[in-house]
Amino acid sequence: MTDLPDIVQKRLLPLERTLDTLETPAVLIDVQIADANLVRWQARCDRAGLANRPHIKTHRSVAWAQRQLELGAKGITVQTVGEAEVMVDAGINDIFLTTIVLGPAKLARLGALARRCCLAVVADSAQVVDAIATTARQTDAQITVLVECDTGAGRCGLTDPVAIVTLAQRIAGSQGLRFGGLMTYPAAGKRQDSAGVLNASIAACQAAGVPVPVVSSGGSPDMWSDEGLEPVTEYRAGTYIYNDRALVSYGAATLDQCAMTVLATVVSRPTADRAIIDAGSKALTSDLLGLDGYGMVIEHPEARIYQLNEEHGLLDVSRCAAPPAIGDRIHVLPNHTCVVANLFDRLYVVAGGQLLGALPVDARGRSG
Amino acid sequence: MTDLPDIVQKRLLPLERTLDTLETPAVLIDVQIADANLVRWQARCDRAGLANRPHIKTHRSVAWAQRQLELGAKGITVQTVGEAEVMVDAGINDIFLTTIVLGPAKLARLGALARRCCLAVVADSAQVVDAIATTARQTDAQITVLVECDTGAGRCGLTDPVAIVTLAQRIAGSQGLRFGGLMTYPAAGKRQDSAGVLNASIAACQAAGVPVPVVSSGGSPDMWSDEGLEPVTEYRAGTYIYNDRALVSYGAATLDQCAMTVLATVVSRPTADRAIIDAGSKALTSDLLGLDGYGMVIEHPEARIYQLNEEHGLLDVSRCAAPPAIGDRIHVLPNHTCVVANLFDRLYVVAGGQLLGALPVDARGRSG
């Protein structure tokens, strides 16, 4: 099929199923929508002069990471050493690991990775910088370290430009390390505050004679806004490949840009107002992200998924003009796509109403 | 090690790690606590005259299912066709599948299973009974079907004893099927109501000349209570093997009966009041089950896990007398053990402070 990127086609596993016979619950990916999402975001980055460094955490699939690079991404972002290893094994060689890594075994793996690819990591304390430096020396590798800045999200990171410069100097002065710049994960809706902290930190670094090669930001809710982007040189976004109900609620995606749905079967109609589907928390997760209900039923948007047990989804169908019947196959738009992909070993690729094959979630479960 | 059941020992995978070097996040299972939980529950069932039919959804591991049978379980309970297949492949041959199965591919697999083991399933509608009967005839198999009764939980199931008898008669009159009895998943704290519905249904069946071989109930919060148990012949409980913070909060387990913890590392201390660990929703899930916070830190019970991102856990440590430091390895008691095991391909077995090996989660991800 000409619409399927070659890179994805190559990794598709054949199936003895059609869209009508595929067992439920099953995660479906509309490949045309997903690929259009990739193209659209790359174009946005190009127009804004941002390097695109997509976060592969959402899809955890080698094929999609390779497609993102093929379309113009500078490199990829990962959250774990395990994700990095899977991607490097597949030949991807520009990796930014944006969670702090500690522990002897993980650091040893980090050092091994650094010998195989261009690896950048983050730190927000001297202890972590020193641990990475020790690793770099022990493995005779070069590791790039960016300082994580808390610009409003209140998670990891330094807030004070003086502390940021001090840590940058520690990195620059450590054998085996190279100071890669500043990294942040800003608070949604607070891009101007974020820019303020970043600008002050850049100025402080420059005043101290420390060049800042990269200013890396991210966050999906604000991804389409140019507000506060002036200091940023690269953007790490992940969820945009599939989008989800949360992003639609933030106005960061439209319903027809949502590539992932969970196919489920209505297995019971015990009362006029209740329907039970075979997709529960082990298919949708309990992530609410502030939304009402555990997902949206595409065929019955007035239905409310009010409760999830592990393999049961409970729907209130009292407001459905034509409520679902036993045996109906329905599509659920999940609240949070990133965690759903991680539940399954493979996702099912569809286009034009056809089931094309299965895509492995190569880095599924690689949270260490 | 003599304390490790042979059955579990046989399936342990060797590791080149110790408890100090194991990468985080990692799910640890204290095998002595888990095995004691299995023994204790079997003894409770024996005393109460209940057949123990443990739910393997919590551990999804062949070794533990075999251990439960070795200790006296009558058979096992599964929630999906995939779980059943994994267990039957391992030689387990008495399976009760307690979610409603529909769809041609799943039903075909059901039929294939029924030729390999003693298989019982549930139904709460004529449509489902007929679909299973068709499957049984097509595969020349014998399938036992229990009627699912809603005795207060408001999920699947029939509430009216007349409807229950009618469906039982439909099952009994279908070639390839055998009526297996009544099944329910009662509401927590409402066992007497549940017993009332069950008793009325049993009476209605008997009045119609339909024997009721089995009355199968379940539910973990009330598992230790004898209230409302008179009509019940078998009990399906799963969570008791590991227990979790929710069960402790219900009074159904004590802290020292909790076998599962998630090992995590403190990676950042950005402020005096905040600590970040490398266990997020991809290690703990967002399941709250009505509790405050996303788990309990064993070493720092006054800490509050107030937010989870996918690979970050955010702790408020303001009330800790001796708060954790960067690099500390801590154990998190998860809110809900059943969904945590399903996130990982393997769990790490510990005893007496030693890491013994890794146990595969054989049916991980098998939600279809």
XYZ file of C-alpha atoms in Angstrom:
736
model
C 0.000 0.000 0.000
C 1.595 3.240 -1.108
C 0.301 5.181 1.861
C 2.245 3.162 4.381
C 5.735 4.513 5.005
C 8.283 1.912 3.939
C 9.971 2.091 7.281
C 6.753 1.073 9.012
C 5.861 -1.496 6.345
C 9.163 -3.269 6.949
C 8.418 -3.921 10.598
C 4.775 -4.932 10.209
C 3.976 -8.447 11.349
C 1.421 -10.319 9.244
C -1.861 -11.360 10.816
C -4.477 -13.984 10.207
C -7.166 -11.520 11.185
C -9.340 -8.833 9.664
C -10.706 -5.786 11.380
C -13.941 -7.725 11.953
C -12.324 -10.764 13.539
C -9.540 -9.166 15.574
C -9.899 -10.091 19.221
C -10.730 -7.366 21.677
C -9.488 -5.388 23.436
C -7.032 -4.330 20.745
C -5.169 -1.089 20.214
C -5.637 0.229 16.685
C -3.368 2.780 15.049
C -4.587 4.555 11.925
C -1.269 4.824 10.128
C -2.350 7.581 7.764
C -3.459 9.795 10.637
C -0.309 9.034 12.631
C 1.989 9.744 9.702
C 0.152 12.985 8.925
C 0.641 13.965 12.576
C 4.377 13.375 12.199
C 4.555 15.423 9.014
C 2.504 18.256 10.503
C 4.642 18.537 13.608
C 7.912 18.414 11.673
C 6.631 21.228 9.468
C 5.711 23.263 12.522
C 9.215 22.824 13.952
C 10.806 23.741 10.624
C 8.727 26.934 10.385
C 9.525 27.909 13.967
C 13.231 27.188 13.594
C 13.100 24.461 16.240
C 15.007 21.211 16.084
C 12.478 18.408 16.426
C 13.588 15.815 18.964
C 10.499 13.646 19.314
C 9.870 11.699 22.497
C 9.543 8.037 21.633
C 7.910 7.167 24.955
C 4.466 7.372 23.359
C 4.979 4.737 20.692
C 8.067 2.865 22.006
C 8.404 1.465 18.464
C 11.564 1.420 16.366
C 9.627 1.910 13.123
C 8.048 5.147 14.242
C 11.315 6.503 15.644
C 12.998 5.800 12.321
C 10.114 7.450 10.486
C 10.417 10.552 12.654
C 14.109 10.781 11.795
C 13.405 10.176 8.126
C 10.996 13.135 8.180
C 13.598 15.462 9.624
C 13.870 14.946 13.369
C 17.311 15.830 14.698
C 17.443 12.905 17.092
C 15.120 11.276 19.596
C 14.202 11.688 23.235
C 13.847 8.729 25.565
C 12.853 8.425 29.197
C 14.764 5.305 30.195
C 18.003 3.469 29.593
C 15.947 0.527 28.327
C 14.257 2.657 25.676
C 17.656 4.002 24.626
C 19.108 0.509 24.277
C 16.260 -0.659 22.069
C 16.663 2.371 19.813
C 20.442 2.189 19.648
C 20.239 -1.524 18.852
C 18.111 -0.497 15.880
C 20.756 1.892 14.635
C 19.468 5.188 15.962
C 22.439 7.181 17.180
C 21.365 10.566 18.547
C 19.663 10.021 21.907
C 18.641 12.431 24.646
C 17.697 10.670 27.883
C 15.626 13.121 29.882
C 15.188 11.368 33.211
C 17.912 11.317 35.833
C 19.810 8.026 35.919
C 21.348 6.642 39.104
C 22.486 3.242 40.345
C 25.569 1.235 39.401
C 23.974 -1.130 36.902
C 22.039 1.595 35.093
C 25.062 3.854 34.954
C 27.178 1.033 33.553
C 24.602 0.536 30.814
C 24.620 4.272 30.240
C 28.360 4.200 29.744
C 28.061 1.312 27.309
C 25.429 3.256 25.383
C 27.635 6.330 25.254
C 30.248 4.339 23.390
C 27.707 3.379 20.740
C 25.863 6.626 20.063
C 25.760 10.358 20.697
C 24.231 10.347 24.141
C 22.983 13.280 26.172
C 21.538 13.060 29.677
C 20.273 15.469 32.340
C 21.274 16.345 35.884
C 20.107 18.752 38.554
C 22.618 17.985 41.309
C 26.366 17.708 41.743
C 25.926 14.147 42.984
C 24.377 13.067 39.721
C 26.948 14.957 37.621
C 29.766 13.251 39.499
C 28.155 9.815 39.098
C 27.856 10.317 35.343
C 31.424 11.620 35.154
C 32.708 8.541 36.970
C 30.792 6.395 34.515
C 32.214 8.255 31.538
C 35.758 7.806 32.809
C 35.256 4.137 33.660
C 33.883 3.362 30.229
C 36.158 5.793 28.360
C 33.077 7.395 26.851
C 32.015 10.966 26.152
C 28.671 11.916 27.676
C 26.880 15.193 27.099
C 25.030 16.525 30.127
C 22.367 19.209 30.108
C 21.284 20.968 33.277
C 17.649 20.342 34.090
C 15.884 23.615 34.929
C 12.577 23.814 36.770
C 10.826 26.620 34.945
C 7.483 26.206 36.689
C 6.416 22.566 36.576
C 7.699 21.778 40.051
C 9.184 18.406 39.219
C 12.967 17.970 38.881
C 15.370 20.769 38.132
C 17.108 23.865 39.452
C 15.297 27.178 39.631
C 18.132 29.580 40.453
C 20.292 30.781 37.536
C 23.337 30.932 39.813
C 22.917 27.275 40.732
C 22.347 26.446 37.078
C 25.602 28.102 36.021
C 27.491 26.433 38.856
C 26.314 23.019 37.754
C 27.076 23.837 34.111
C 30.623 24.721 35.108
C 30.925 21.474 37.074
C 29.882 19.524 33.996
C 32.221 21.455 31.721
C 35.077 20.876 34.123
C 34.513 17.111 34.417
C 36.644 14.825 32.327
C 34.494 12.692 30.055
C 31.597 15.136 30.134
C 30.544 17.951 27.861
C 28.045 20.639 28.880
C 25.187 20.314 26.395
C 22.964 23.186 27.441
C 19.721 23.656 29.330
C 16.722 21.357 29.477
C 13.298 21.987 30.891
C 9.819 20.499 31.026
C 7.687 23.616 31.491
C 4.345 23.930 33.221
C 1.394 23.950 30.863
C 0.232 27.495 30.186
C 3.310 29.044 31.736
C 5.616 29.394 28.793
C 6.428 33.038 29.487
C 7.567 32.190 33.011
C 9.615 29.395 31.537
C 11.196 31.732 29.022
C 12.068 34.128 31.820
C 13.969 31.507 33.771
C 15.663 30.203 30.647
C 16.732 33.658 29.497
C 18.154 34.500 32.908
C 20.031 31.202 32.968
C 21.418 31.652 29.473
C 22.594 35.147 30.377
C 24.235 33.897 33.543
C 26.016 31.118 31.652
C 27.245 33.491 28.994
C 28.444 35.982 31.597
C 30.469 33.158 33.137
C 31.938 32.245 29.756
C 29.924 29.014 29.434
C 28.384 28.606 25.978
C 24.857 27.154 25.898
C 24.642 24.995 22.762
C 21.081 23.771 23.218
C 17.958 24.950 25.019
C 15.588 21.979 25.037
C 11.934 22.317 25.968
C 8.857 20.147 25.674
C 5.267 19.621 26.721
C 2.311 18.621 24.597
C -0.571 20.872 25.751
C 1.230 24.024 24.513
C 3.074 22.476 21.624
C 1.400 24.579 18.944
C 1.877 27.905 20.720
C 4.831 30.163 19.916
C 4.543 31.955 23.222
C 7.757 31.931 25.232
C 9.661 29.994 22.579
C 12.356 32.573 21.853
C 15.143 30.976 23.893
C 14.268 27.417 22.837
C 16.341 25.647 20.179
C 14.814 22.173 20.265
C 11.443 20.717 21.203
C 10.677 17.328 22.677
C 7.083 16.264 22.104
C 5.829 12.698 21.937
C 2.105 12.411 22.255
C 1.412 14.132 18.945
C 2.046 10.984 16.952
C -1.208 9.429 18.159
C -2.899 12.222 20.147
C -5.579 11.384 22.739
C -8.702 12.647 24.474
C -6.640 14.817 26.835
C -4.898 16.625 23.996
C -8.229 17.187 22.264
C -9.578 18.680 25.503
C -6.579 21.044 25.679
C -7.206 22.133 22.093
C -3.842 20.686 21.039
C -5.412 18.171 18.652
C -8.696 17.561 16.875
C -10.658 14.333 16.970
C -9.741 13.473 13.397
C -6.076 13.781 14.301
C -6.384 10.985 16.838
C -4.689 7.892 15.476
C -5.137 5.514 18.420
C -8.333 3.875 19.483
C -8.981 0.820 21.607
C -11.297 -1.640 19.884
C -13.652 -3.310 22.354
C -16.730 -5.515 22.337
C -19.955 -4.918 24.210
C -20.305 -8.128 26.219
C -23.292 -7.381 28.428
C -26.353 -5.107 28.670
C -27.582 -5.910 32.155
C -29.898 -2.881 32.329
C -31.265 -0.293 29.908
C -28.693 2.217 31.136
C -25.590 0.059 31.454
C -23.290 -1.568 28.919
C -20.163 -3.536 29.747
C -17.205 -3.646 27.384
C -14.183 -5.953 27.540
C -11.705 -3.083 27.780
C -10.821 -2.286 31.383
C -7.855 -0.750 33.168
C -5.527 -3.352 31.689
C -6.355 -1.887 28.264
C -7.097 1.799 28.981
C -5.340 2.440 32.341
C -7.003 4.465 35.067
C -5.401 7.713 33.867
C -8.044 10.416 33.990
C -5.832 13.489 33.346
C -8.617 15.610 34.780
C -11.215 14.326 32.350
C -14.652 12.944 33.131
C -14.750 9.237 32.380
C -12.061 6.815 31.288
C -12.203 7.439 27.566
C -14.664 8.385 24.840
C -16.660 5.936 22.764
C -16.407 7.112 19.173
C -19.661 5.484 18.058
C -21.521 6.681 21.149
C -20.016 9.961 22.309
C -22.871 10.475 24.773
C -21.925 7.305 26.640
C -19.882 7.744 29.788
C -17.223 5.222 30.807
C -17.788 5.727 34.504
C -15.814 2.843 35.961
C -13.049 0.458 35.017
C -12.209 -2.850 36.549
C -9.238 -4.714 35.191
C -11.026 -6.382 32.253
C -14.394 -4.642 32.366
C -15.403 -1.158 31.274
C -18.717 0.069 32.652
C -20.684 2.444 30.444
C -23.632 4.618 31.326
C -25.576 4.642 28.048
C -28.642 6.432 29.390
C -28.046 9.433 27.140
C -27.447 7.475 23.954
C -30.104 7.934 21.318
C -29.220 4.522 19.862
C -27.388 2.667 22.619
C -24.991 -0.182 21.834
C -26.057 -3.816 21.780
C -24.391 -7.038 22.912
C -21.782 -8.009 20.344
C -21.220 -4.492 19.025
C -17.597 -3.616 18.369
C -16.808 -0.064 19.448
C -13.765 2.200 19.417
C -12.640 3.955 22.582
C -10.519 7.080 22.336
C -8.219 6.733 25.360
C -7.579 9.581 27.761
C -3.820 9.067 27.649
C -2.184 7.378 24.708
C 1.355 7.082 26.105
C 0.427 4.642 28.847
C -1.928 2.561 26.686
C 0.752 1.651 24.140
C 2.882 0.419 27.038
C 0.262 -2.161 28.035
C 0.529 -4.198 24.863
C 3.275 -6.051 23.046
C 1.832 -5.101 19.709
C -0.475 -2.545 18.197
C -2.674 -3.118 15.136
C -2.110 -0.902 12.136
C -5.149 0.107 10.085
C -5.704 2.311 7.037
C -8.777 2.930 4.945
C -10.779 0.541 7.096
C -8.331 -2.307 6.511
C -6.188 -4.110 9.040
C -2.677 -4.069 7.600
C -0.729 -5.912 10.264
C 0.735 -5.659 13.752
C 3.495 -3.348 14.911
C 5.664 -4.478 17.816
C 5.991 -2.125 20.782
C 9.726 -2.752 20.865
C 10.472 -0.949 24.117
C 7.339 -2.008 25.956
C 7.926 -2.329 29.700
C 11.429 -0.878 29.477
C 11.026 1.391 32.481
C 14.461 0.643 33.943
C 17.143 -22.414 49.373
C 14.730 -24.680 51.213
C 12.163 -21.936 51.724
C 11.488 -21.503 48.037
C 8.752 -23.781 46.725
C 10.242 -26.144 44.143
C 7.613 -25.169 41.648
C 8.701 -21.531 41.831
C 12.396 -22.423 41.960
C 12.076 -24.288 38.672
C 10.871 -21.245 36.791
C 13.284 -18.723 38.298
C 15.571 -17.038 35.806
C 19.123 -16.398 37.014
C 20.344 -12.825 37.298
C 23.653 -11.042 37.273
C 22.385 -8.624 39.881
C 22.102 -8.310 43.623
C 19.449 -6.440 45.532
C 21.863 -3.486 45.708
C 22.593 -3.335 41.990
C 19.203 -4.179 40.505
C 18.031 -1.367 38.247
C 15.018 0.625 39.275
C 12.099 0.690 39.027
C 11.822 -3.026 39.768
C 8.968 -5.048 41.190
C 10.106 -7.189 44.125
C 8.211 -10.197 45.426
C 9.076 -11.546 48.858
C 8.536 -15.212 48.130
C 8.215 -16.254 51.763
C 5.461 -13.732 52.399
C 3.687 -14.654 49.166
C 3.823 -18.378 49.871
C 2.602 -17.834 53.432
C -0.305 -15.849 51.963
C -1.164 -18.797 49.729
C -1.011 -21.250 52.631
C -3.089 -19.002 54.872
C -5.836 -18.545 52.319
C -6.014 -22.231 51.439
C -6.367 -23.024 55.148
C -9.171 -20.487 55.447
C -11.019 -22.088 52.532
C -10.530 -25.572 53.973
C -11.920 -24.476 57.344
C -14.905 -22.773 55.739
C -15.647 -25.703 53.442
C -15.025 -23.575 50.357
C -13.314 -24.788 47.216
C -10.406 -22.428 46.544
C -10.322 -21.299 42.920
C -7.679 -18.576 42.976
C -7.721 -15.811 40.404
C -4.420 -15.817 38.577
C -4.938 -12.287 37.197
C -2.830 -10.847 40.004
C 0.348 -12.769 39.331
C -0.214 -13.984 35.726
C 2.604 -16.474 36.403
C 2.520 -20.202 35.716
C 4.697 -20.990 38.735
C 2.328 -19.382 41.203
C -0.735 -20.980 39.619
C 0.915 -24.373 39.920
C 1.848 -23.629 43.518
C -1.740 -22.690 44.344
C -2.918 -26.016 42.907
C -0.193 -27.892 44.753
C -1.428 -26.342 48.014
C -4.985 -27.528 47.412
C -6.757 -25.179 45.020
C -9.508 -26.900 43.053
C -8.696 -25.124 39.826
C -7.933 -21.593 38.728
C -9.840 -18.512 37.668
C -8.787 -16.430 34.702
C -10.153 -13.230 33.191
C -9.143 -13.678 29.560
C -8.758 -16.307 26.866
C -5.076 -15.358 26.666
C -4.527 -16.086 30.355
C -6.311 -19.418 29.931
C -4.127 -20.395 26.985
C -0.923 -19.659 28.873
C -2.081 -21.751 31.818
C -3.368 -24.635 29.746
C -0.111 -24.673 27.764
C 1.602 -25.182 31.129
C -0.543 -28.198 31.918
C -3.191 -26.660 34.144
C -6.503 -28.212 33.241
C -9.325 -26.816 35.390
C -10.074 -23.290 34.251
C -12.936 -20.911 35.027
C -13.019 -17.890 32.718
C -15.104 -15.254 34.477
C -15.435 -12.552 31.851
C -17.910 -12.796 29.000
C -16.281 -13.828 25.726
C -17.606 -12.711 22.355
C -16.223 -12.400 18.831
C -15.468 -15.110 16.286
C -11.725 -15.372 16.841
C -11.971 -15.421 20.617
C -14.772 -17.953 20.567
C -12.777 -20.194 18.239
C -9.900 -20.075 20.685
C -12.348 -20.822 23.469
C -13.513 -23.911 21.640
C -9.956 -25.042 21.115
C -9.273 -24.587 24.816
C -12.360 -26.579 25.754
C -10.913 -29.578 23.931
C -7.752 -29.369 26.031
C -9.050 -28.774 29.541
C -12.091 -28.608 31.768
C -13.360 -25.172 30.845
C -16.129 -23.176 32.460
C -17.301 -19.756 31.324
C -20.017 -17.261 32.268
C -22.993 -15.724 30.514
C -25.749 -13.295 31.405
C -27.687 -13.231 28.122
C -29.210 -15.673 25.671
C -27.084 -14.198 22.899
C -23.887 -15.131 24.680
C -25.168 -18.609 25.603
C -26.059 -19.263 21.974
C -22.668 -18.030 20.764
C -20.878 -20.370 23.167
C -23.154 -23.254 22.202
C -22.374 -22.690 18.526
C -18.697 -22.724 19.363
C -19.014 -25.938 21.347
C -20.796 -27.661 18.474
C -18.353 -26.374 15.860
C -15.365 -27.590 17.826
C -17.042 -30.750 19.161
C -16.192 -29.623 22.678
C -18.008 -29.638 26.008
C -18.221 -26.240 27.692
C -19.602 -25.619 31.144
C -21.494 -22.357 31.504
C -22.404 -20.647 34.757
C -24.987 -17.905 34.917
C -23.526 -14.619 36.073
C -25.684 -13.051 38.769
C -25.517 -9.406 39.778
C -25.897 -9.595 43.535
C -25.199 -5.916 44.179
C -22.016 -4.868 42.388
C -23.848 -3.413 39.400
C -21.505 -4.757 36.770
C -22.499 -7.737 34.598
C -25.125 -10.273 35.537
C -28.811 -10.959 35.986
C -30.641 -9.818 39.098
C -33.992 -11.588 38.739
C -34.135 -15.232 39.844
C -36.711 -15.973 37.134
C -34.336 -14.693 34.445
C -31.523 -16.654 36.058
C -33.460 -19.915 35.933
C -34.527 -19.265 32.351
C -30.939 -18.804 31.264
C -29.869 -21.866 33.242
C -32.478 -23.905 31.400
C -31.272 -22.518 28.078
C -27.754 -23.624 28.899
C -28.857 -27.052 30.076
C -30.887 -27.501 26.913
C -28.048 -26.549 24.553
C -26.078 -29.296 22.922
C -22.406 -29.023 23.815
C -23.105 -27.066 26.997
C -23.521 -28.070 30.590
C -25.054 -25.809 33.237
C -22.328 -25.305 35.846
C -24.120 -23.249 38.450
C -24.203 -19.621 39.554
C -21.386 -17.101 39.570
C -21.257 -13.691 41.148
C -18.837 -10.911 41.971
C -20.549 -9.315 44.975
C -20.381 -5.713 46.140
C -17.934 -5.116 48.952
C -19.712 -5.041 52.304
C -22.940 -6.418 50.876
C -22.520 -10.132 51.328
C -25.898 -10.597 52.979
C -27.641 -8.999 50.007
C -25.597 -11.226 47.776
C -26.585 -14.313 49.755
C -30.221 -13.303 49.467
C -30.114 -13.152 45.679
C -28.141 -16.372 45.482
C -30.485 -18.248 47.785
C -33.531 -17.100 45.856
C -31.879 -18.122 42.601
C -30.859 -21.538 43.919
C -34.400 -22.124 45.155
C -35.852 -21.083 41.808
C -33.491 -23.423 39.959
C -34.275 -26.336 42.207
C -38.004 -25.697 41.897
C -37.574 -25.908 38.136
C -35.652 -29.157 38.439
C -32.309 -27.600 37.550
C -29.492 -28.726 39.850
C -26.971 -26.051 40.853
C -23.583 -27.772 41.112
C -21.505 -24.734 42.003
C -22.114 -21.336 43.573
C -18.982 -19.298 42.871
C -18.275 -16.024 44.607
C -15.281 -13.735 44.985
C -14.028 -10.339 46.065
C -10.959 -9.468 48.073
C -12.101 -6.803 50.556
C -14.459 -9.244 52.326
C -12.488 -12.394 51.741
C -11.904 -13.150 55.412
C -15.529 -12.626 56.481
C -17.916 -15.559 56.790
C -20.940 -13.290 56.461
C -23.304 -14.324 53.683
C -21.201 -17.320 52.691
C -23.774 -20.036 53.321
C -24.832 -20.568 49.689
C -21.261 -20.299 48.333
C -19.338 -23.443 47.366
C -16.225 -21.917 45.834
C -14.305 -18.672 46.214
C -12.298 -16.807 43.625
C -9.758 -14.447 45.175
C -6.546 -13.302 43.551
C -5.008 -10.313 45.227
C -4.212 -12.176 48.428
C -1.054 -13.676 46.989
C 0.734 -10.321 47.110
C -1.731 -8.005 48.892
C -1.452 -4.225 48.479
C -2.092 -0.874 50.138
C -5.794 -1.025 49.267
C -6.279 -4.372 50.973
C -4.415 -3.125 54.028
C -6.729 -0.108 54.127
C -9.773 -2.418 53.978
C -8.372 -4.462 56.869
C -8.077 -7.504 54.603
C -4.299 -7.719 54.987
C -1.568 -6.421 57.254
C 1.543 -4.618 56.126
C 3.767 -7.592 56.865
C 1.567 -9.733 54.631
C 2.378 -7.533 51.622
C 4.724 -9.410 49.327
C 5.051 -6.880 46.503
C 6.969 -3.658 46.603
C 8.316 -1.482 43.830
C 11.996 -0.693 44.318
C 12.819 2.847 43.226
C 15.689 5.313 43.442
C 15.517 8.897 44.640
C 16.939 10.797 41.670
C 16.375 14.402 42.670
C 15.800 16.600 45.726
C 14.980 19.922 44.099
C 13.579 21.469 47.294
C 13.530 20.618 50.985
C 9.984 19.300 50.654
C 10.166 17.433 47.357
C 11.822 14.189 46.306
C 11.568 12.615 42.874
C 11.763 8.861 42.395
C 12.170 6.957 39.136
C 8.927 5.017 39.579
C 6.016 6.700 37.799
C 2.732 5.558 36.309
C 4.536 3.088 34.049
C 5.644 1.277 37.228
C 2.824 1.965 39.721
C -0.180 2.850 37.488
C -2.490 5.714 38.370
C -4.871 3.428 40.278
C -5.884 5.213 43.470
C -8.683 2.857 44.639
C -9.913 5.676 46.854
C -6.593 6.069 48.633
C -4.624 9.273 49.182
C -1.449 9.188 47.139
C -0.149 6.705 44.601
C 1.479 4.254 47.004
C 3.243 4.164 50.346
C 6.985 4.486 50.843
C 7.967 1.783 53.311
C 11.080 3.594 54.559
C 9.257 6.926 54.802
C 5.602 6.278 55.580
C 5.019 9.981 56.226
C 5.964 10.831 52.669
C 3.113 11.384 50.233
C 3.356 10.331 46.591
C 1.193 13.176 45.368
C 1.740 12.965 41.619
C 2.914 10.510 39.009
C 4.186 11.234 35.561
C 5.109 8.305 33.369
C 8.645 7.820 34.729
C 8.663 10.226 37.673
C 7.084 9.900 41.101
C 6.753 13.162 43.033
C 6.983 12.914 46.807
C 6.074 15.464 49.417
C 8.614 14.710 52.147
C 7.800 17.707 54.332
C 6.577 15.483 57.153
C 9.511 13.092 57.139
C 11.684 13.255 60.218
C 14.643 11.954 58.181
C 13.778 12.622 54.561
C 15.338 10.585 51.748
C 18.471 11.681 49.918
C 19.563 11.491 46.284
C 20.640 7.948 45.539
C 18.543 6.327 48.244
C 16.795 3.136 47.192
C 13.284 2.938 48.595
C 10.413 0.464 48.471
C 6.938 1.581 47.424
C 3.911 -0.444 48.486
C 1.610 -0.089 45.478
C -2.053 0.782 45.805
C -3.126 -2.016 43.475
C -0.921 -5.027 42.942
C -2.884 -6.685 40.110
C -2.203 -3.939 37.595
C 1.451 -3.453 38.588
C 2.437 -7.052 37.814
C 0.930 -6.572 34.358
C 3.333 -3.722 33.554
C 6.459 -5.853 33.647
C 7.720 -8.917 31.840
C 9.409 -10.169 34.958
C 9.271 -9.723 38.689
C 12.231 -10.095 41.054
C 12.010 -12.717 43.755
C 13.589 -11.941 47.118
C 13.845 -13.770 50.437
C 15.748 -12.963 53.573
C 17.152 -9.821 51.987
C 18.593 -11.756 49.040
C 17.683 -11.479 45.398
C 17.035 -15.040 44.236
C 16.167 -14.524 40.596
C 13.502 -13.299 38.207
C 10.068 -14.773 37.658
C 8.444 -14.335 34.250
C 4.962 -12.818 34.142
C 3.884 -15.441 31.647
C 0.493 -13.991 30.795
C 1.516 -10.349 30.859
C -0.514 -8.262 28.426
C -2.861 -11.134 27.580
C -6.011 -9.029 27.809
C -7.615 -10.530 24.702
